Amino acid sequence: MTLPTSSIQAVIFDWAGTIVDFGSFAPTSIFVEAFKQGFDFTLSLEEARGPMGLGKWDHIQAVGRMPSVDKRWNAQFGRSMTTADIDAIYAAFMPLQKAKIADHAEPILNVIEVVNGLKAQGIKIGSCSGYPRQVMDVLIPVAADYGYKPDCIVATDDLPQGGRPAPFMALKNVIELSVTNVAACVKVDDSAPGIYEGHNAGMWTVALLLSGNEAGLTLAEYQAADEAALNVAREKARAKLMECRPHYLIDTISNLPEVMADIERRMLAGERP
């Protein structure tokens, strides 16, 4: 048993765009395909990215309510998207996502080293996702083969109260991990709903600028980009993520150790999230 050397009790990570799947391409590309397969409706990758972080049924509903999508949907079908339409797209989404999720399970740069460093300090590793349990059941063992094994995993449909931006998934982690103080927890996410989830749970929040949904870079694009290109991507993501007022904004998980040290310092000085 590792004796704690940190005042921080747990870090709760998102999955796609945070821990695995640089750029969060697995869900976005599948949304585009599901709209096409279910209704022969063309959805842009940018539209698919818009509500990222919500549970997938809620995500489809939010996409359908976008003015640009609603206008085209009405032009094509003579009405706005209905609950039955959402159910049909979700039904198309699920098998596509399960078939392809393993292709996007490789951990993002330095994730394993950073997570193992947290564990070495006695910090518990929680996780939650906008993916439903049946998708997570495919993703979890593949990520484990890469070396990522969190202490707790909560899927968006594990709880009857629903997912983000409500705090229930994060608080389920707190319960399962036997955390005694939510103010000693850190929520790390690449989407606004995930950061709001952390705020609503009373945790420190860390938003990721470059590895996730808002920048939308592939790993190859990230590695090939010069500083000017990275700054453009950073500012694009920052403009969206600043709306949810995270305590910290960093590029990727690689930068998390410095943030953890600063949170530790602030906690020892008596600060709370």
CSV table of C-alpha atoms in Angstrom, one decimal:
chain,number,residue,atom,x,y,z
A,1,MET,CA,0.0,0.0,0.0
A,2,THR,CA,1.3,3.4,-1.0
A,3,LEU,CA,1.3,5.9,1.9
A,4,PRO,CA,0.0,9.3,0.8
A,5,THR,CA,2.6,12.1,0.4
A,6,SER,CA,0.1,14.6,-1.0
A,7,SER,CA,-2.8,16.5,0.5
A,8,ILE,CA,-4.7,15.8,-2.8
A,9,GLN,CA,-6.8,12.7,-2.4
A,10,ALA,CA,-7.9,12.0,-6.0
A,11,VAL,CA,-7.7,13.1,-9.6
A,12,ILE,CA,-10.7,12.4,-11.8
A,13,PHE,CA,-9.9,12.2,-15.5
A,14,ASP,CA,-12.1,12.4,-18.5
A,15,TRP,CA,-11.3,9.8,-21.2
A,16,ALA,CA,-11.4,10.9,-24.9
A,17,GLY,CA,-9.2,13.9,-25.6
A,18,THR,CA,-7.9,13.8,-22.0
A,19,ILE,CA,-6.3,10.4,-21.4
A,20,VAL,CA,-6.8,8.6,-24.8
A,21,ASP,CA,-7.7,9.6,-28.3
A,22,PHE,CA,-5.7,12.8,-29.0
A,23,GLY,CA,-8.1,15.4,-30.5
A,24,SER,CA,-11.1,13.4,-29.4
A,25,PHE,CA,-11.8,12.0,-32.9
A,26,ALA,CA,-13.5,8.7,-32.0
A,27,PRO,CA,-16.8,10.3,-30.9
A,28,THR,CA,-16.9,13.2,-33.4
A,29,SER,CA,-16.2,11.1,-36.5
A,30,ILE,CA,-18.8,8.5,-35.4
A,31,PHE,CA,-21.5,11.2,-34.9
A,32,VAL,CA,-20.9,12.3,-38.5
A,33,GLU,CA,-21.2,8.7,-39.7
A,34,ALA,CA,-24.3,8.0,-37.5
A,35,PHE,CA,-26.2,11.0,-38.9
A,36,LYS,CA,-25.3,9.9,-42.4
A,37,GLN,CA,-26.2,6.2,-41.8
A,38,GLY,CA,-29.5,6.9,-39.9
A,39,PHE,CA,-30.9,9.7,-42.0
A,40,ASP,CA,-28.6,10.4,-44.9
A,41,PHE,CA,-28.0,13.8,-43.2
A,42,THR,CA,-24.6,15.5,-43.6
A,43,LEU,CA,-23.1,16.8,-40.4
A,44,SER,CA,-19.8,18.6,-40.2
A,45,LEU,CA,-17.0,17.6,-37.9
A,46,GLU,CA,-17.2,21.0,-36.3
A,47,GLU,CA,-20.9,20.7,-35.6
A,48,ALA,CA,-20.3,17.2,-34.1
A,49,ARG,CA,-17.7,18.7,-31.8
A,50,GLY,CA,-20.0,21.4,-30.4
A,51,PRO,CA,-21.6,19.8,-27.4
A,52,MET,CA,-18.7,17.4,-26.6
A,53,GLY,CA,-18.6,16.2,-23.0
A,54,LEU,CA,-22.3,15.5,-22.7
A,55,GLY,CA,-23.7,11.9,-22.6
A,56,LYS,CA,-24.1,10.7,-26.2
A,57,TRP,CA,-27.9,10.8,-26.4
A,58,ASP,CA,-27.9,14.3,-24.9
A,59,HIS,CA,-25.1,15.2,-27.4
A,60,ILE,CA,-27.2,14.2,-30.3
A,61,GLN,CA,-30.1,16.2,-29.0
A,62,ALA,CA,-27.9,19.2,-28.5
A,63,VAL,CA,-26.5,18.9,-32.1
A,64,GLY,CA,-30.1,18.8,-33.4
A,65,ARG,CA,-30.9,22.0,-31.6
A,66,MET,CA,-28.0,23.9,-33.2
A,67,PRO,CA,-29.6,26.6,-35.5
A,68,SER,CA,-27.5,25.5,-38.5
A,69,VAL,CA,-28.4,21.8,-38.1
A,70,ASP,CA,-32.1,22.5,-37.3
A,71,LYS,CA,-32.4,24.7,-40.4
A,72,ARG,CA,-31.0,21.9,-42.7
A,73,TRP,CA,-33.0,19.2,-40.8
A,74,ASN,CA,-36.2,21.2,-41.4
A,75,ALA,CA,-35.3,21.7,-45.1
A,76,GLN,CA,-34.7,18.0,-45.5
A,77,PHE,CA,-37.5,16.5,-43.4
A,78,GLY,CA,-40.0,19.4,-42.9
A,79,ARG,CA,-39.7,19.3,-39.1
A,80,SER,CA,-37.2,19.7,-36.3
A,81,MET,CA,-35.5,16.7,-34.9
A,82,THR,CA,-37.8,14.5,-32.7
A,83,THR,CA,-37.0,12.2,-29.8
A,84,ALA,CA,-37.6,9.3,-32.1
A,85,ASP,CA,-35.0,10.7,-34.5
A,86,ILE,CA,-32.5,11.0,-31.6
A,87,ASP,CA,-33.2,7.4,-30.6
A,88,ALA,CA,-32.6,6.3,-34.2
A,89,ILE,CA,-29.3,8.1,-34.5
A,90,TYR,CA,-28.2,6.9,-31.1
A,91,ALA,CA,-29.0,3.3,-32.2
A,92,ALA,CA,-26.8,3.8,-35.3
A,93,PHE,CA,-24.1,5.5,-33.2
A,94,MET,CA,-23.7,2.7,-30.6
A,95,PRO,CA,-22.5,-0.2,-32.8
A,96,LEU,CA,-20.3,2.1,-34.9
A,97,GLN,CA,-18.7,3.5,-31.7
A,98,LYS,CA,-18.2,0.0,-30.2
A,99,ALA,CA,-16.6,-1.2,-33.4
A,100,LYS,CA,-14.1,1.6,-33.6
A,101,ILE,CA,-13.4,2.7,-30.0
A,102,ALA,CA,-10.5,0.3,-29.6
A,103,ASP,CA,-8.7,2.1,-32.5
A,104,HIS,CA,-8.6,5.2,-30.3
A,105,ALA,CA,-7.5,3.7,-27.0
A,106,GLU,CA,-3.8,4.6,-27.1
A,107,PRO,CA,-2.9,6.9,-24.2
A,108,ILE,CA,-2.0,10.5,-25.0
A,109,LEU,CA,1.6,11.7,-24.6
A,110,ASN,CA,3.1,11.0,-21.2
A,111,VAL,CA,-0.2,9.9,-19.7
A,112,ILE,CA,1.1,6.7,-18.2
A,113,GLU,CA,4.1,8.4,-16.6
A,114,VAL,CA,2.0,11.2,-15.1
A,115,VAL,CA,-0.7,8.9,-13.8
A,116,ASN,CA,1.9,6.5,-12.3
A,117,GLY,CA,3.6,9.5,-10.7
A,118,LEU,CA,0.3,10.5,-9.0
A,119,LYS,CA,-0.2,6.9,-7.8
A,120,ALA,CA,3.3,6.9,-6.3
A,121,GLN,CA,2.1,9.9,-4.1
A,122,GLY,CA,-0.8,7.9,-2.9
A,123,ILE,CA,-3.3,9.9,-5.0
A,124,LYS,CA,-6.3,7.9,-6.2
A,125,ILE,CA,-7.1,7.9,-9.9
A,126,GLY,CA,-10.8,8.2,-10.8
A,127,SER,CA,-12.4,8.6,-14.2
A,128,CYS,CA,-15.7,9.3,-15.9
A,129,SER,CA,-16.8,9.6,-19.5
A,130,GLY,CA,-19.6,10.8,-21.8
A,131,TYR,CA,-19.4,7.3,-23.3
A,132,PRO,CA,-22.1,4.8,-22.1
A,133,ARG,CA,-21.1,1.6,-20.3
A,134,GLN,CA,-21.3,-0.7,-23.3
A,135,VAL,CA,-18.7,1.5,-25.1
A,136,MET,CA,-16.5,1.8,-22.0
A,137,ASP,CA,-16.6,-2.0,-21.6
A,138,VAL,CA,-14.8,-2.2,-25.0
A,139,LEU,CA,-12.4,0.7,-24.3
A,140,ILE,CA,-11.3,-0.2,-20.7
A,141,PRO,CA,-9.4,-3.5,-21.4
A,142,VAL,CA,-7.6,-2.0,-24.5
A,143,ALA,CA,-6.5,1.0,-22.5
A,144,ALA,CA,-5.4,-1.4,-19.7
A,145,ASP,CA,-3.2,-3.2,-22.2
A,146,TYR,CA,-1.5,0.1,-22.9
A,147,GLY,CA,-1.0,0.5,-19.2
A,148,TYR,CA,-3.8,2.9,-18.1
A,149,LYS,CA,-5.7,1.4,-15.2
A,150,PRO,CA,-7.7,3.9,-13.1
A,151,ASP,CA,-9.0,3.0,-9.7
A,152,CYS,CA,-12.6,3.9,-10.6
A,153,ILE,CA,-14.5,4.2,-13.9
A,154,VAL,CA,-18.0,5.8,-14.2
A,155,ALA,CA,-19.9,5.8,-17.5
A,156,THR,CA,-22.5,8.4,-18.3
A,157,ASP,CA,-25.4,5.9,-18.1
A,158,ASP,CA,-24.2,4.3,-14.8
A,159,LEU,CA,-26.3,6.7,-12.8
A,160,PRO,CA,-30.1,7.4,-13.2
A,161,GLN,CA,-29.5,11.2,-12.4
A,162,GLY,CA,-27.7,11.6,-15.7
A,163,GLY,CA,-24.3,12.9,-16.8
A,164,ARG,CA,-22.5,16.2,-17.2
A,165,PRO,CA,-22.6,19.1,-16.4
A,166,ALA,CA,-24.2,17.7,-13.2
A,167,PRO,CA,-21.7,16.4,-10.6
A,168,PHE,CA,-23.0,12.9,-10.2
A,169,MET,CA,-20.3,11.0,-12.1
A,170,ALA,CA,-17.6,12.9,-10.3
A,171,LEU,CA,-19.3,12.3,-6.9
A,172,LYS,CA,-19.7,8.6,-7.7
A,173,ASN,CA,-15.9,8.5,-8.0
A,174,VAL,CA,-15.6,10.2,-4.6
A,175,ILE,CA,-17.8,7.6,-3.0
A,176,GLU,CA,-16.1,4.6,-4.7
A,177,LEU,CA,-12.6,5.9,-3.9
A,178,SER,CA,-13.5,6.6,-0.3
A,179,VAL,CA,-12.5,10.3,-0.6
A,180,THR,CA,-13.2,12.3,2.5
A,181,ASN,CA,-13.1,15.8,1.1
A,182,VAL,CA,-14.2,16.8,-2.4
A,183,ALA,CA,-12.1,20.0,-2.1
A,184,ALA,CA,-9.1,17.6,-2.1
A,185,CYS,CA,-10.0,16.4,-5.6
A,186,VAL,CA,-9.0,17.6,-9.0
A,187,LYS,CA,-11.2,17.2,-12.2
A,188,VAL,CA,-9.2,17.1,-15.5
A,189,ASP,CA,-11.2,17.4,-18.7
A,190,ASP,CA,-11.0,18.8,-22.3
A,191,SER,CA,-14.6,19.9,-22.5
A,192,ALA,CA,-16.7,22.6,-20.9
A,193,PRO,CA,-19.4,20.2,-19.5
A,194,GLY,CA,-16.6,18.2,-17.8
A,195,ILE,CA,-15.2,21.4,-16.2
A,196,TYR,CA,-18.7,22.4,-15.0
A,197,GLU,CA,-19.0,18.9,-13.6
A,198,GLY,CA,-15.9,19.5,-11.5
A,199,HIS,CA,-17.1,22.9,-10.3
A,200,ASN,CA,-20.5,21.5,-9.4
A,201,ALA,CA,-18.8,18.7,-7.4
A,202,GLY,CA,-16.7,21.3,-5.5
A,203,MET,CA,-13.4,20.2,-7.0
A,204,TRP,CA,-10.3,21.9,-8.5
A,205,THR,CA,-10.6,22.0,-12.3
A,206,VAL,CA,-8.0,21.7,-15.0
A,207,ALA,CA,-8.9,22.2,-18.6
A,208,LEU,CA,-6.8,20.9,-21.5
A,209,LEU,CA,-6.2,23.1,-24.5
A,210,LEU,CA,-4.4,21.1,-27.1
A,211,SER,CA,-5.1,17.4,-26.7
A,212,GLY,CA,-8.8,17.6,-26.8
A,213,ASN,CA,-12.0,18.5,-28.5
A,214,GLU,CA,-11.7,22.3,-28.6
A,215,ALA,CA,-8.4,22.4,-30.5
A,216,GLY,CA,-9.4,19.4,-32.7
A,217,LEU,CA,-5.8,18.7,-33.7
A,218,THR,CA,-4.7,15.2,-34.7
A,219,LEU,CA,-1.6,13.9,-33.0
A,220,ALA,CA,0.4,14.3,-36.2
A,221,GLU,CA,-0.8,17.9,-36.6
A,222,TYR,CA,0.2,18.7,-33.0
A,223,GLN,CA,3.6,17.2,-33.4
A,224,ALA,CA,4.3,18.9,-36.8
A,225,ALA,CA,2.9,22.4,-35.7
A,226,ASP,CA,5.2,25.3,-35.0
A,227,GLU,CA,4.6,27.6,-32.1
A,228,ALA,CA,2.6,30.0,-34.1
A,229,ALA,CA,0.2,27.3,-35.2
A,230,LEU,CA,0.0,25.9,-31.7
A,231,ASN,CA,-0.9,29.4,-30.4
A,232,VAL,CA,-3.8,29.7,-32.8
A,233,ALA,CA,-5.1,26.3,-31.6
A,234,ARG,CA,-4.6,27.3,-28.0
A,235,GLU,CA,-6.5,30.5,-28.4
A,236,LYS,CA,-9.3,28.8,-30.2
A,237,ALA,CA,-9.7,26.3,-27.3
A,238,ARG,CA,-9.1,29.0,-24.6
A,239,ALA,CA,-12.0,31.1,-26.0
A,240,LYS,CA,-14.4,28.2,-25.5
A,241,LEU,CA,-13.0,26.9,-22.2
A,242,MET,CA,-12.6,30.2,-20.4
A,243,GLU,CA,-16.4,30.4,-20.4
A,244,CYS,CA,-16.5,27.6,-17.7
A,245,ARG,CA,-13.7,29.3,-15.7
A,246,PRO,CA,-11.4,26.4,-15.0
A,247,HIS,CA,-8.9,26.9,-12.2
A,248,TYR,CA,-6.1,26.0,-14.6
A,249,LEU,CA,-5.6,25.8,-18.4
A,250,ILE,CA,-2.8,23.6,-19.7
A,251,ASP,CA,-1.8,22.1,-23.0
A,252,THR,CA,-1.9,18.4,-22.2
A,253,ILE,CA,-1.6,15.9,-19.3
A,254,SER,CA,2.2,16.3,-19.7
A,255,ASN,CA,1.8,19.7,-17.9
A,256,LEU,CA,-0.3,18.4,-15.0
A,257,PRO,CA,2.5,17.7,-12.5
A,258,GLU,CA,3.3,21.5,-12.2
A,259,VAL,CA,-0.4,22.2,-11.7
A,260,MET,CA,-0.7,19.5,-9.0
A,261,ALA,CA,2.2,21.1,-7.2
A,262,ASP,CA,0.5,24.5,-7.3
A,263,ILE,CA,-2.8,23.1,-6.0
A,264,GLU,CA,-0.9,21.3,-3.2
A,265,ARG,CA,0.7,24.7,-2.3
A,266,ARG,CA,-2.7,26.5,-2.3
A,267,MET,CA,-4.3,23.8,-0.2
A,268,LEU,CA,-1.6,23.9,2.4
A,269,ALA,CA,-2.1,27.7,2.5
A,270,GLY,CA,-5.8,27.1,3.3
A,271,GLU,CA,-7.3,27.7,-0.1
A,272,ARG,CA,-10.3,25.8,-1.4
A,273,PRO,CA,-11.6,25.4,-5.0
